[in-house]
Structures are given as structure tokens and as C-alpha cells.
mmCIF file of C-alpha atoms (C1' of nucleotides) and ligand atoms in Angstrom:
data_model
loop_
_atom_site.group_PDB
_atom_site.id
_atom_site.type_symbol
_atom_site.label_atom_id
_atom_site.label_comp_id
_atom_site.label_asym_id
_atom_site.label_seq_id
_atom_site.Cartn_x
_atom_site.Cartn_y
_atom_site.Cartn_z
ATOM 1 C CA UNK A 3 44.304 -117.731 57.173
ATOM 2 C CA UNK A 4 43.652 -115.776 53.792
ATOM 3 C CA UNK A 5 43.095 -119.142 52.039
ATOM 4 C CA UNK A 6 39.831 -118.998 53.669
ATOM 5 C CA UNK A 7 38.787 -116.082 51.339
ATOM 6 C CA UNK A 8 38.307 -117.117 48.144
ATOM 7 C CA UNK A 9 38.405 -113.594 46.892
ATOM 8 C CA UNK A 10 41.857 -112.905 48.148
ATOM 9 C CA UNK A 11 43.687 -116.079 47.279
ATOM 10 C CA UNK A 12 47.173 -116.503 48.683
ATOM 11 C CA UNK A 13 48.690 -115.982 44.672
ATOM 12 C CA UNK A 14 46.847 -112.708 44.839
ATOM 13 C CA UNK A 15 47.880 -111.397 47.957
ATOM 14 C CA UNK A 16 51.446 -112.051 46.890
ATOM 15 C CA UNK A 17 50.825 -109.754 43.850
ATOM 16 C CA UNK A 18 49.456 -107.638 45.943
ATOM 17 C CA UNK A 19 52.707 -106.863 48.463
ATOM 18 C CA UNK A 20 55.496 -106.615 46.524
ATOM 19 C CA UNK A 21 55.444 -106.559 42.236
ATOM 20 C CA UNK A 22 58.665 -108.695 42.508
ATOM 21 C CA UNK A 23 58.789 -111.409 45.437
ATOM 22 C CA UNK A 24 56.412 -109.813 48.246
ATOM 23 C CA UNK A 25 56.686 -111.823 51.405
ATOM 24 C CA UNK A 26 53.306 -113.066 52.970
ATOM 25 C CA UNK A 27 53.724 -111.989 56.575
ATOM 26 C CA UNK A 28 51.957 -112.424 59.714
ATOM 27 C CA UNK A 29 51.213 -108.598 60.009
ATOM 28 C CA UNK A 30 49.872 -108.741 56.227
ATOM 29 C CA UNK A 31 47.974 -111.746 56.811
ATOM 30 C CA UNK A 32 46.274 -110.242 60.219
ATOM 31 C CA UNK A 33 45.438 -107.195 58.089
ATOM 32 C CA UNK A 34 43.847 -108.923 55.633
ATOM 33 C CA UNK A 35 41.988 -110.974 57.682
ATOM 34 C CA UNK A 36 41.032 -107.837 59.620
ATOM 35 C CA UNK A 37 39.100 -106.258 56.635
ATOM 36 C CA UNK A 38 37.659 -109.486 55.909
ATOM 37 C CA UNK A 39 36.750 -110.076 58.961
ATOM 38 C CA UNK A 40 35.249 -106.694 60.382
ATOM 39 C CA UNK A 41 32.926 -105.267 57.841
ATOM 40 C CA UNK A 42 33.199 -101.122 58.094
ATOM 41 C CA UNK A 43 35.182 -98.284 57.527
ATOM 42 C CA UNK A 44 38.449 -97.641 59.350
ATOM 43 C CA UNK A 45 40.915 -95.337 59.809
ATOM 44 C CA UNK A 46 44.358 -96.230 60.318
ATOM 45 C CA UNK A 47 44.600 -95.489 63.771
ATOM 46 C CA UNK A 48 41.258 -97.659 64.582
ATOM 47 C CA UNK A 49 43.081 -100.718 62.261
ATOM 48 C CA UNK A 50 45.971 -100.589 64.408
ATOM 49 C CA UNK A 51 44.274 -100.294 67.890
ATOM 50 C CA UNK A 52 41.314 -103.162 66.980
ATOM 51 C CA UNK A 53 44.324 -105.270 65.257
ATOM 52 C CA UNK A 54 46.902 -105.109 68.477
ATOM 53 C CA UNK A 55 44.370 -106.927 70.443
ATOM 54 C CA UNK A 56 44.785 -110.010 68.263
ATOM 55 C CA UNK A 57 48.029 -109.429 66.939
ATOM 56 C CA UNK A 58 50.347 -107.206 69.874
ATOM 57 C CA UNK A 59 53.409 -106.075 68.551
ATOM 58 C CA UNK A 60 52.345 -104.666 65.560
ATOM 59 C CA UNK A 61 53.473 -101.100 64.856
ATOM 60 C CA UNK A 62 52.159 -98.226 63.181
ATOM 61 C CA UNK A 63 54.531 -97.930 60.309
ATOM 62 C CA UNK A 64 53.225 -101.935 59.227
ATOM 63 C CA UNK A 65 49.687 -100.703 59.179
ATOM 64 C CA UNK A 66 49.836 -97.499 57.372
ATOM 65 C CA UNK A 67 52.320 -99.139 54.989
ATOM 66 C CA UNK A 68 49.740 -101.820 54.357
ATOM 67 C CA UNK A 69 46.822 -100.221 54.134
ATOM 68 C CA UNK A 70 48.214 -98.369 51.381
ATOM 69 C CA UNK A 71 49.768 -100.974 49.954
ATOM 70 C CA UNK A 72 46.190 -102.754 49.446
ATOM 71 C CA UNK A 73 44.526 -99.847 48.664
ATOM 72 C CA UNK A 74 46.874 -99.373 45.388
ATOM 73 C CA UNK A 75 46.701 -102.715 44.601
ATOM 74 C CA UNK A 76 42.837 -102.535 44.791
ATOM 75 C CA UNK A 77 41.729 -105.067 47.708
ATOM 76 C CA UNK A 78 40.867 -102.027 49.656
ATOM 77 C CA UNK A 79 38.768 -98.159 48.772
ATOM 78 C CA UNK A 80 40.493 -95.353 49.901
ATOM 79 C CA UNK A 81 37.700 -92.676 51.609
ATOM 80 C CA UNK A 82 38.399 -89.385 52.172
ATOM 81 C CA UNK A 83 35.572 -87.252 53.901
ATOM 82 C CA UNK A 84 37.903 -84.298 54.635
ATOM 83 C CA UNK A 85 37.727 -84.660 58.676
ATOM 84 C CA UNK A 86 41.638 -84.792 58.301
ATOM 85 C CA UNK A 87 41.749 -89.060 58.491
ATOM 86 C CA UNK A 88 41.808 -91.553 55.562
ATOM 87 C CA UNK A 89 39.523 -94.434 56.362
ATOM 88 C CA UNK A 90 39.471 -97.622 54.403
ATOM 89 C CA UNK A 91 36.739 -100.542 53.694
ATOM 90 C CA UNK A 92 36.890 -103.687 51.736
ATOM 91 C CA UNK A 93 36.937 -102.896 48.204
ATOM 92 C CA UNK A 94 33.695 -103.499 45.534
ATOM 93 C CA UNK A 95 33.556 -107.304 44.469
ATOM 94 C CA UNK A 96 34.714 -109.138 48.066
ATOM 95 C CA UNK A 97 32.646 -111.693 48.994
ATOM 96 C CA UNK A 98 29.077 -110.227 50.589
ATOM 97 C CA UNK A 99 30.397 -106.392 49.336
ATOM 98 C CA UNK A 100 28.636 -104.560 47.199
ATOM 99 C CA UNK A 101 28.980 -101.683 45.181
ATOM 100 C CA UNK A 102 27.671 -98.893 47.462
ATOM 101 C CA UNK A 103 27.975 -94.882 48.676
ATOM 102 C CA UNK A 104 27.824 -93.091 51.612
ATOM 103 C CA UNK A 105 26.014 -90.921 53.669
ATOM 104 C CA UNK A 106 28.387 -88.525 55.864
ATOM 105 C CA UNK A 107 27.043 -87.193 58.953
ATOM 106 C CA UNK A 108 28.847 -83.578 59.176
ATOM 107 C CA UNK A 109 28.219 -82.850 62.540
ATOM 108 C CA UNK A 110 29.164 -86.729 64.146
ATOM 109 C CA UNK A 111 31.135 -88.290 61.440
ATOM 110 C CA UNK A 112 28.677 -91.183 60.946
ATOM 111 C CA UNK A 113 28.842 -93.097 57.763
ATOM 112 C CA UNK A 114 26.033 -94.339 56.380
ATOM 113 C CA UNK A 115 25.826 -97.092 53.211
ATOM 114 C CA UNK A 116 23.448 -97.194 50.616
ATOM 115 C CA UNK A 117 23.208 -99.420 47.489
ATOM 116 C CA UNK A 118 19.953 -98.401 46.318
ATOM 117 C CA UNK A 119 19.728 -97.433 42.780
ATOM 118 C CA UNK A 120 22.670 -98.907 41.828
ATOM 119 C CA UNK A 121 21.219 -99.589 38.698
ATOM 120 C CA UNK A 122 19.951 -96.498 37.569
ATOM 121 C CA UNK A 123 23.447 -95.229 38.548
ATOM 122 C CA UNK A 124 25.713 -97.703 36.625
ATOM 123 C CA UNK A 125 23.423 -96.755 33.111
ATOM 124 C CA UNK A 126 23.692 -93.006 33.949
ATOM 125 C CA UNK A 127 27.881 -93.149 35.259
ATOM 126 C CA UNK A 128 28.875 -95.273 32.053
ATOM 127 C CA UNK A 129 26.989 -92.747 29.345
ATOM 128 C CA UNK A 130 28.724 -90.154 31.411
ATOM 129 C CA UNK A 131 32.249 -91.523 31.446
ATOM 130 C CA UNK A 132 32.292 -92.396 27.917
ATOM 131 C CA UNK A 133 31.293 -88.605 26.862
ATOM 132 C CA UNK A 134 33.792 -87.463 29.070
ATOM 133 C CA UNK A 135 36.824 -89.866 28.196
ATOM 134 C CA UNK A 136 36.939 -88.318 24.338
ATOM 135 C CA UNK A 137 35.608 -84.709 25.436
ATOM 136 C CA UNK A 138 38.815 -84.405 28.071
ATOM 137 C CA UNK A 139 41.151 -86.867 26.802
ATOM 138 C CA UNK A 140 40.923 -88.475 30.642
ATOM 139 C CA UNK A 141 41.381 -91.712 31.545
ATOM 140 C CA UNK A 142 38.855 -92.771 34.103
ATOM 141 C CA UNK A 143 39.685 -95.422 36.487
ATOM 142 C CA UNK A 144 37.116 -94.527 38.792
ATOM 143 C CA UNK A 145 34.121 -92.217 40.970
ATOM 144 C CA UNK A 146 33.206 -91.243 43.877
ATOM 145 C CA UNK A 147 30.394 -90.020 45.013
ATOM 146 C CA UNK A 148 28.776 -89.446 48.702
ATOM 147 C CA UNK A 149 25.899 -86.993 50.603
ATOM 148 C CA UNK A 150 26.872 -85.007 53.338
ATOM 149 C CA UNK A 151 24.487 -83.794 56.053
ATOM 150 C CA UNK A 152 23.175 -84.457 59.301
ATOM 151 C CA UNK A 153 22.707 -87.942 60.583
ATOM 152 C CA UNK A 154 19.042 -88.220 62.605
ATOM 153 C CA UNK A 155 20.758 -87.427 66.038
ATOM 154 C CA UNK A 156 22.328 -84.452 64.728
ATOM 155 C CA UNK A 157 19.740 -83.029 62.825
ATOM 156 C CA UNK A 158 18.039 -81.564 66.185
ATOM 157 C CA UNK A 159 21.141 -79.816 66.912
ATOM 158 C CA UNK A 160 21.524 -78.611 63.390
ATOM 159 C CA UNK A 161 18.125 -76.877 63.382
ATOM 160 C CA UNK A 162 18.748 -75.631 66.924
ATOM 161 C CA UNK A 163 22.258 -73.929 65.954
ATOM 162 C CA UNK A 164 20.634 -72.679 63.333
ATOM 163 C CA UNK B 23 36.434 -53.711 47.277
ATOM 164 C CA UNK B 24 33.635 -56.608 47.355
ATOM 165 C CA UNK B 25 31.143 -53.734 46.010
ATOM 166 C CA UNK B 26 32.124 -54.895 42.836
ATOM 167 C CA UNK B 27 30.811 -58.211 43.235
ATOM 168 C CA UNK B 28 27.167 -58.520 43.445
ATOM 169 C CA UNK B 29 26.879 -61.316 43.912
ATOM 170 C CA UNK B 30 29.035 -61.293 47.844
ATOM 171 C CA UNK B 31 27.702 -57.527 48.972
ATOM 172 C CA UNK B 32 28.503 -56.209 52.265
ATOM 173 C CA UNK B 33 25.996 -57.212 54.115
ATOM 174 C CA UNK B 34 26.406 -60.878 53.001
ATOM 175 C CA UNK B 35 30.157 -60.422 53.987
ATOM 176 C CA UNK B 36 29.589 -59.481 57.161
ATOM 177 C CA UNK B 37 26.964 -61.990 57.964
ATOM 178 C CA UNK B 38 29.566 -64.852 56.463
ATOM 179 C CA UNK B 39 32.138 -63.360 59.387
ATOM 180 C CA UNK B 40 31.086 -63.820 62.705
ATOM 181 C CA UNK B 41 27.573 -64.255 63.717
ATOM 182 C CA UNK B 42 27.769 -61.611 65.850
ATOM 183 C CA UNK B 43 28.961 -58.090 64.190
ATOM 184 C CA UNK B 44 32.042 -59.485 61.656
ATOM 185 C CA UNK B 45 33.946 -57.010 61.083
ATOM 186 C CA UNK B 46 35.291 -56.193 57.372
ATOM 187 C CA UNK B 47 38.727 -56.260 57.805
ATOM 188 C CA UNK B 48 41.739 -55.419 54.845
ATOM 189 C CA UNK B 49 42.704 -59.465 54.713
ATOM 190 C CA UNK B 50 39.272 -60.597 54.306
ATOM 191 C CA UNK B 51 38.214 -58.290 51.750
ATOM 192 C CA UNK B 52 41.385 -59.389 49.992
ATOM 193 C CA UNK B 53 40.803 -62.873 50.347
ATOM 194 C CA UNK B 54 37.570 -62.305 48.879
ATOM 195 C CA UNK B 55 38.441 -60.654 45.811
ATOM 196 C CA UNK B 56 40.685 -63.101 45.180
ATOM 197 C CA UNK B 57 38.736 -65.505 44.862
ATOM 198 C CA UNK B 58 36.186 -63.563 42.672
ATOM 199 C CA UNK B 59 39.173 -62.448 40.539
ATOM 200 C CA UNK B 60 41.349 -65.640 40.116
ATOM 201 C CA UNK B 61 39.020 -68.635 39.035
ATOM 202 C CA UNK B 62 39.773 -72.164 39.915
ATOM 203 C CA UNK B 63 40.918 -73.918 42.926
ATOM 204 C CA UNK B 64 43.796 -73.046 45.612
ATOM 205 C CA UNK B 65 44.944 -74.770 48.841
ATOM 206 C CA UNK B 66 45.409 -72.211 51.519
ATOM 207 C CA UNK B 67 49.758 -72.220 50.560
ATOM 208 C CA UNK B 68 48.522 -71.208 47.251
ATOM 209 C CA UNK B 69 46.393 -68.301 48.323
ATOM 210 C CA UNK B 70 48.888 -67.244 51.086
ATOM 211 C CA UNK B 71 51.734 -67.100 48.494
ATOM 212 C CA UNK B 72 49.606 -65.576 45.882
ATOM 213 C CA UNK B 73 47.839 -62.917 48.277
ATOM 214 C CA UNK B 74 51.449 -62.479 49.734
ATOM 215 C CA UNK B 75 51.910 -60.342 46.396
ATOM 216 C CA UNK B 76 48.833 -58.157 46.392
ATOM 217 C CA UNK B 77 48.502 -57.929 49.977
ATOM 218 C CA UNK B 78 52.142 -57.763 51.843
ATOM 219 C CA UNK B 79 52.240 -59.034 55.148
ATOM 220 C CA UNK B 80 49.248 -61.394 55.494
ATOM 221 C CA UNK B 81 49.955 -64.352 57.620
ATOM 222 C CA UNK B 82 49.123 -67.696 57.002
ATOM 223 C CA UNK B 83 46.746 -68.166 60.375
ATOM 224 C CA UNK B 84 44.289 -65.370 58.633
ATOM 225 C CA UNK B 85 44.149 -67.403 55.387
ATOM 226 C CA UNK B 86 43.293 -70.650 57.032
ATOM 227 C CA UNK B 87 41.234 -68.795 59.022
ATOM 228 C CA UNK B 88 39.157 -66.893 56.254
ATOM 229 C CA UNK B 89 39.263 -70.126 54.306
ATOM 230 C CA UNK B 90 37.375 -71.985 56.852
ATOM 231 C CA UNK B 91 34.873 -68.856 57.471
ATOM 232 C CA UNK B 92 33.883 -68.737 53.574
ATOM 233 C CA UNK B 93 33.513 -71.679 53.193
ATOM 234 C CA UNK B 94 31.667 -72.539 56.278
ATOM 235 C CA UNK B 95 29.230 -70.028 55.329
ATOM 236 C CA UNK B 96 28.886 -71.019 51.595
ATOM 237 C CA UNK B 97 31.072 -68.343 49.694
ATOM 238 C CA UNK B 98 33.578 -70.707 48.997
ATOM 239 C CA UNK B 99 33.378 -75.028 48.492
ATOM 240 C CA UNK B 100 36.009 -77.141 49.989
ATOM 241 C CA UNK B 101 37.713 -80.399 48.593
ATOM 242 C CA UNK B 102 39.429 -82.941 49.483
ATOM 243 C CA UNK B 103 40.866 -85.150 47.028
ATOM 244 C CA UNK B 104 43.282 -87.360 49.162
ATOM 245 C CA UNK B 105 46.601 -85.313 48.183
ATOM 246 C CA UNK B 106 47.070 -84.356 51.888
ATOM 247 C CA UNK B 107 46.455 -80.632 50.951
ATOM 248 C CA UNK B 108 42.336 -79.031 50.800
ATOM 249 C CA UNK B 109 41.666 -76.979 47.938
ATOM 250 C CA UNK B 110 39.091 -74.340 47.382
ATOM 251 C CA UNK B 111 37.216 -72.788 44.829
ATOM 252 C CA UNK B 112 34.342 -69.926 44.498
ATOM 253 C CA UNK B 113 31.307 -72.271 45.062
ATOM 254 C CA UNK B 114 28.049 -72.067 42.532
ATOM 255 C CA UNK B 115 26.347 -69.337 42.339
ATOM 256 C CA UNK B 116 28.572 -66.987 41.911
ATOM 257 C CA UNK B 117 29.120 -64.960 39.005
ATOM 258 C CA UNK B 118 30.777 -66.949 36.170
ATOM 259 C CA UNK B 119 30.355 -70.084 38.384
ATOM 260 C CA UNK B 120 28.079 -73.292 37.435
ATOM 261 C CA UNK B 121 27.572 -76.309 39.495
ATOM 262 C CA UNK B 122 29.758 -78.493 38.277
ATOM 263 C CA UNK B 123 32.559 -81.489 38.973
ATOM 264 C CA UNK B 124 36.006 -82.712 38.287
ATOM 265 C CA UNK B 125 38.468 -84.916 36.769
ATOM 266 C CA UNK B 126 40.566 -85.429 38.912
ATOM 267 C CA UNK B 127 44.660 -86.800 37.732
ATOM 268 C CA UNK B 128 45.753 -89.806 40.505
ATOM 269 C CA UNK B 129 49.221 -89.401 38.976
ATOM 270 C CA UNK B 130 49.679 -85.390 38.795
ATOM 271 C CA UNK B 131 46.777 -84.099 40.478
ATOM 272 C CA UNK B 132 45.806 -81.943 37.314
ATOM 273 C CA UNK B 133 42.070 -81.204 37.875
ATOM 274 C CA UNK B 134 39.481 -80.627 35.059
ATOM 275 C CA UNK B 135 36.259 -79.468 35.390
ATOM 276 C CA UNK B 136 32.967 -80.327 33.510
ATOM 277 C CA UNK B 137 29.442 -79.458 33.915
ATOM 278 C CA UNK B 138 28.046 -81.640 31.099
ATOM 279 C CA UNK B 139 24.858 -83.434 31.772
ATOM 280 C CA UNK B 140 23.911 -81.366 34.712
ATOM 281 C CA UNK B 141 20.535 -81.453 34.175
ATOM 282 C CA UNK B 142 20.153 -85.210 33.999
ATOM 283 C CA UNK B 143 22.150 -85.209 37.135
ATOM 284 C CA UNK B 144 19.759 -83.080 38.725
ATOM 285 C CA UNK B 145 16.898 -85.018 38.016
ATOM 286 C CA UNK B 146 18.475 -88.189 38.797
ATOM 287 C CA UNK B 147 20.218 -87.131 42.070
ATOM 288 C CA UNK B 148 17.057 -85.139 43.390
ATOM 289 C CA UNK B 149 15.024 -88.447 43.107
ATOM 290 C CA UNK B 150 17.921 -90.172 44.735
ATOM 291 C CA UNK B 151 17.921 -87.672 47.276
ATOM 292 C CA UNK B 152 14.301 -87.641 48.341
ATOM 293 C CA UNK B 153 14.851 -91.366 49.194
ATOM 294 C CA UNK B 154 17.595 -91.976 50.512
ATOM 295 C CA UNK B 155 16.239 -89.008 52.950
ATOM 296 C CA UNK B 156 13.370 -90.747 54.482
ATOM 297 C CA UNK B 157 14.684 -94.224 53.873
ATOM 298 C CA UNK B 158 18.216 -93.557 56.103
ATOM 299 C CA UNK B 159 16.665 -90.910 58.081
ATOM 300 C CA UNK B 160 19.675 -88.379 57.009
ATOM 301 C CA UNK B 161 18.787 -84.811 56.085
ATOM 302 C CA UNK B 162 20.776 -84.301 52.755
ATOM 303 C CA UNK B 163 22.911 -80.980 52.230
ATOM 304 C CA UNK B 164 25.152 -81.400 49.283
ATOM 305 C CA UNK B 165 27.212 -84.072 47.310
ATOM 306 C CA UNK B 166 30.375 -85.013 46.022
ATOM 307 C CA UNK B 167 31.134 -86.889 43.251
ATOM 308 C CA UNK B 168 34.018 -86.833 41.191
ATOM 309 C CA UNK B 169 35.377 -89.013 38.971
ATOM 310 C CA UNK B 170 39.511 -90.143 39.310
ATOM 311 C CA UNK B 171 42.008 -91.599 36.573
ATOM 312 C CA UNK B 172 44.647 -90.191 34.510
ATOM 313 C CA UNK B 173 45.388 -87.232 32.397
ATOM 314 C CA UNK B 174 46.275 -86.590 29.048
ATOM 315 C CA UNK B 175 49.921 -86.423 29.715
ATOM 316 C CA UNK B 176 49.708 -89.069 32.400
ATOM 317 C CA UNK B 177 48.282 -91.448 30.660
ATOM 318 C CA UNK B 178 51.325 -92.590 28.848
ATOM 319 C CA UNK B 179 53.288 -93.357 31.762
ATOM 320 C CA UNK B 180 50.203 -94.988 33.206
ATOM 321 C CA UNK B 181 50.318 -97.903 30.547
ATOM 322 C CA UNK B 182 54.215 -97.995 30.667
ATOM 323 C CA UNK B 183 54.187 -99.020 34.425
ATOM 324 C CA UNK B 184 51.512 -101.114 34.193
ATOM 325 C "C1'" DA C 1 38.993 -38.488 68.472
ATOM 326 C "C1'" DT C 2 38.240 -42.284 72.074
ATOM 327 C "C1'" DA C 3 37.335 -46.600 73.722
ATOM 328 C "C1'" DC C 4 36.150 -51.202 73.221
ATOM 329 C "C1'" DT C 5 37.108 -55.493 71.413
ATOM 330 C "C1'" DA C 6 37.313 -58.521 67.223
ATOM 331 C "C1'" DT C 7 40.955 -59.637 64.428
ATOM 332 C "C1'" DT C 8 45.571 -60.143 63.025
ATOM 333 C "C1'" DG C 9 50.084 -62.370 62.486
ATOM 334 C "C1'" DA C 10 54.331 -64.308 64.520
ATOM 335 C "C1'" DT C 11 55.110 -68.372 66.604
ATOM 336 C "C1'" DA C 12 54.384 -72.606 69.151
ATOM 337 C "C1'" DA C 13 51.829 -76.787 69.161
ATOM 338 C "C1'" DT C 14 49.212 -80.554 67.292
ATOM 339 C "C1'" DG C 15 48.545 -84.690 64.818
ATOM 340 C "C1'" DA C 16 48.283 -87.666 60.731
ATOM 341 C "C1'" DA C 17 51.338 -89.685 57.761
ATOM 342 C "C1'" DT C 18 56.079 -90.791 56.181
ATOM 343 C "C1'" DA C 19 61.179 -91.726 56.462
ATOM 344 C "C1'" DT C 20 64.989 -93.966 58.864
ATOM 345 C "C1'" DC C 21 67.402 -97.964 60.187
ATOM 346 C "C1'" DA C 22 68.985 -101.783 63.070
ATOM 347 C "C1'" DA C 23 66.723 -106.120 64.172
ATOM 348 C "C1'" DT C 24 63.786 -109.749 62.497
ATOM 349 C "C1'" DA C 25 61.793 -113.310 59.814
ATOM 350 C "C1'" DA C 26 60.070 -115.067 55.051
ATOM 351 C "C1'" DG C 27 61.428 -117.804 51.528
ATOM 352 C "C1'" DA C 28 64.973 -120.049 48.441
ATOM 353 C "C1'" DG C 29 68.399 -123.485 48.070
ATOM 354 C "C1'" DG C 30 71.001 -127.009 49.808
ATOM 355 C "C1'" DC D 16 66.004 -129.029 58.917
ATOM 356 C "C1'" DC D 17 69.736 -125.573 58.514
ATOM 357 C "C1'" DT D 18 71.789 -121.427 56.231
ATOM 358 C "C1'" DC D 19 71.812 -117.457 53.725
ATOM 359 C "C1'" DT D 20 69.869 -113.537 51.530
ATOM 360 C "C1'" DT D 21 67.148 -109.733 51.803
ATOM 361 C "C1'" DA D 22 62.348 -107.932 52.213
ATOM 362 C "C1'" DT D 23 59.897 -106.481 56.022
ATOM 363 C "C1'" DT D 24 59.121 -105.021 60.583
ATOM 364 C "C1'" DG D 25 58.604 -101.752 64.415
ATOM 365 C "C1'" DA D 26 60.558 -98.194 67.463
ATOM 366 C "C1'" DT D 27 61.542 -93.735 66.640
ATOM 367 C "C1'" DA D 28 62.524 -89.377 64.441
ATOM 368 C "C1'" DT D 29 60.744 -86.368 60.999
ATOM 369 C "C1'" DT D 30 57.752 -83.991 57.898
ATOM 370 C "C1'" DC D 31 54.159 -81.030 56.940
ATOM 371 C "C1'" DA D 32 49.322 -79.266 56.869
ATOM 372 C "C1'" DT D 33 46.494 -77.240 60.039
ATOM 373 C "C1'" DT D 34 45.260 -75.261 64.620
ATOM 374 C "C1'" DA D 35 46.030 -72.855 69.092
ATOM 375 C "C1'" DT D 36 48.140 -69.050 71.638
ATOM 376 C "C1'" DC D 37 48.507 -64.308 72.652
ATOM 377 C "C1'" DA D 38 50.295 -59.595 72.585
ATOM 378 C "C1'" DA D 39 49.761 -56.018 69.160
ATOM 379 C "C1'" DT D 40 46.725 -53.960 65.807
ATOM 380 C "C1'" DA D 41 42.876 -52.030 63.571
ATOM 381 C "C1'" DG D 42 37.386 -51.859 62.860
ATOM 382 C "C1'" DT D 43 33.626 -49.657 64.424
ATOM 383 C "C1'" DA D 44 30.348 -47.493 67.472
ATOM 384 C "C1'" DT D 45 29.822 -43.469 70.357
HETATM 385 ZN ZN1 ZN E 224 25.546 -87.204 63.110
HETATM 386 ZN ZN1 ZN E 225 31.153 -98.347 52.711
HETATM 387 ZN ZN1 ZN E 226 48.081 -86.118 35.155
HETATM 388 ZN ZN1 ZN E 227 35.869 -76.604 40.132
#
DNA sequence: ATACTATTGATAATGAATATCAATAAGAGG
DNA sequence: CCTCTTATTGATATTCATTATCAATAGTAT
């Protein structure tokens, strides 16, 4: 199962669920395949409705105590686009995932990726963070950055409403 | 009331409510001079319990209502930082108010602001912008970006428990 | 002042996320 | 392989932020 993923070895998963003894189950394993498996963004509700059709049985609780479980730990990015639902992708550094942002659709709720000056943005984020780690006396751990607008179906309506 | 404030007049107060002949009602002007009095950022339990004091009898339906209304409209900026609760804050423009962005606490939630480098950011995220526009085919209306890690005072307890 | 109707606020309803807890199954040890 | 211990599961109840409902209220035009 997992063993197929060389970025997720079995040693790290168990780290993963659990800081003393977590158990590698067969809902924990189908997750983790899921996300390796399925490239996108998902909300809980999505992971648990896509995952019962290969794994029945599973329950809610399992899958919203996993996702955040792997979304601490690091295997997973936590989104928040404020349309009331967490959604989830496979973290920076998985095999074939890059470092990336988004483009949110406001009207639609289409997500976009882009990983286009990447580059330009790591030089820029790091003189940044290291002016304001001593200015604010903040640890940072991380960013996150996205565009919000409207998504080429939407725009038409957009200009229409407005 | 709002006179004060010239940068929200009337007749930008009653466009913001209702397309269609908003009326300029006792809670609304309230909740705007709130927000033009008391600086920083508030999820709607904060206003409502704060307002409660100035302005007796408000209910909490208005607030989210008026919330959604300003900021809809541009008066006010919405976040969403993943604590389950949306805050707002008197967006740029205003009087007193630059563009800026946040520090964000995982572990208390503390937020700091910063508008350092703004004018590098500008340059790079316009050029950004005007690529990613054609490129994705997304018409771009605003960003996000803020960056995440631990206060001061969390920071401590951070190392401890890891 | 009168009438018309947008808005209010008390309250019910929604819905995502979390807590509870008996039943289950992972893993250790024999 | 069998047994025991206990972490984990999943059905369900619960929480809690936000939204919908609707009769009463209050802006505003005449
Ligand atoms: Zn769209
Ligand atoms: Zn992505
Ligand atoms: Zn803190
Ligand atoms: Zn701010």
C-alpha cells in the first residue's frame, strides 16, 4: 500500500499517527493512498464520499480525524478560501508536487494552480521573512498566498451583474 | 454619524446598502463607526458584544448581516485564517489604513500586522498578476497572503513540545 | 403626518466540525 | 497462531458559527 510511495514510507506514516505507538490502519492507509493517488484539492466531505467507494464503512469521524492528523504532521496543506469548507491537497515535496498557489474563482469556487515564478518568489519571500522574524520577534513556519477573482466562465456573469 | 468620516460619506453608504435605495438605518451607521473608530480586526461575536455597549439592543442577525454588506461592497476586508471564526477589519483606503498583511500565531491566534516592503510587493505581484491573467484566463481581483508561525510568547512552548 | 416597505431582531434552522463511547482491530508477547 | 492490551473506529449526539424566517419596527418619500 503506502510502501509504494517512497515519500511516505511506512516509518513515517507511523510518526505521523500517533507521537507514541500510532497504529497503521486500513482507514489511514486508504487515506493516504487517496491523496496520493487523486491529485487535487478536497474537502472533507468529498474525501469521505470518493473514499467509501473503495473503502465502505468508513465514517466521518476517521476522515476528519485524519485529515487533520496529516495536515499537522505535514503530509498534507491545509486551504482555507473562506467558502465555509477546509479543503486539503498533498503537501509541497511529494513525489510529482510542486511548490505552487492558487487561483480562486469567487463566483464558482474553481481552484486554479500556478507554479510560475516560483523563483522570483522564493528570493523575494526569504528577504522578507528574515526582516520580519527580528522586526516582530515571529517565528515563521510558513505563507500563504492565493488570487481571488473570476474564473473565465464566470467572468461574463461578473461583468453582466455588474 | 459617518459625516465624520470622509472617507465612507453618505452617499457611498447608501450605495454599499442595497442596490436599490439602502436605507441608513441606526445599526448600520453604528456598525460603521465602529469600525472607523476601533482599529484592527473583529469576528462578528466581537463586534456584537462590543456594539452591544454603545448601541443596546442590536441583534446578532444585523451584525452578520452588515458585516457581509461592507464587506461585499469594499468598506470592510474579510479573513479567514482557519480558526473557525471570520474576522474583519477596515479595508485600505481608509483613513489611517495602508495595504498591508499579517502574522498570523498557529498557537494563540495573536495577529500582527506589517506593511514593510510594500512597494516591492507591488511591483512584483503586478507583474505576477498581468500573467498569470492571460496565461490562466482568470480576471484577478485581490490577494491574500499571509505568513503563519508562532509568536513571541508562543514560541517557547513551541520548542518545548517539539 | 401618512403610507409604503426595507430593515430589524428574536428565534429557529442549517451545516461543518468535534466529542462521546461501546465495539473493533492493530500490534506486542508468548 | 493465539491472547491480551489498548489505540482506533464509526454511529451518533453535540457544539457552534452562520443563515433563514417572519412579525414588528423604523426610514423615507409624498
Ligand atoms: Zn468561476
Ligand atoms: Zn494546489
Ligand atoms: Zn502566539
Ligand atoms: Zn490588518
Amino acid at each position: 500500500m503506502c510502501e509504494k510511495f517512497n515519500c511516505c514510507t511506512e516509518k513515517r506514516l507511523r510518526e505521523c499517527f500517533g507521537h507514541a505507538g500510532g497504529r497503521l490502519t486500513g482507514p489511514r492507509r486508504a487515506m493516504v493512498d487517496f491523496f496520493h493517488m487523486e491529485k487535487g484539492h478536497f474537502t472533507a466531505e468529498e474525501v469521505f464520499e470518493k473514499l467509501s467507494e473503495k473503502y465502505p464503512g468508513i465514517g466521518v469521524a476517521t476522515v476528519y480525524r485524519t485529515l487533520s492528523a496529516m495536515a499537522d504532521f505535514g503530509i498534507l496543506k491545509r486551504f482555507d478560501f473562506g467558502k465555509g469548507k477546509v479543503k486539503y491537497e498533498l503537501s509541497d515535496g511529494h513525489e510529482g508536487v510542486r511548490h505552487h498557489h492558487h487561483l480562486v474563482c469567487s463566483a464558482c469556487g474553481k481552484i486554479l494552480e500556478y507554479d510560475d515564478f516560483m523563483d522570483e518568489e522564493k528570493a523575494f519571500f526569504n528577504k522578507i521573512k528574515k526582516t520580519l522574524s527580528t522586526r516582530y520577534n515571529f517565528l515563521i513556519k510558513g505563507h500563504s498566498l492565493h488570487f481571488y477573482g473570476f474564473c473565465q466562465k464566470c467572468q461574463k456573469e461578473y461583468e453582466k451583474a455588474k
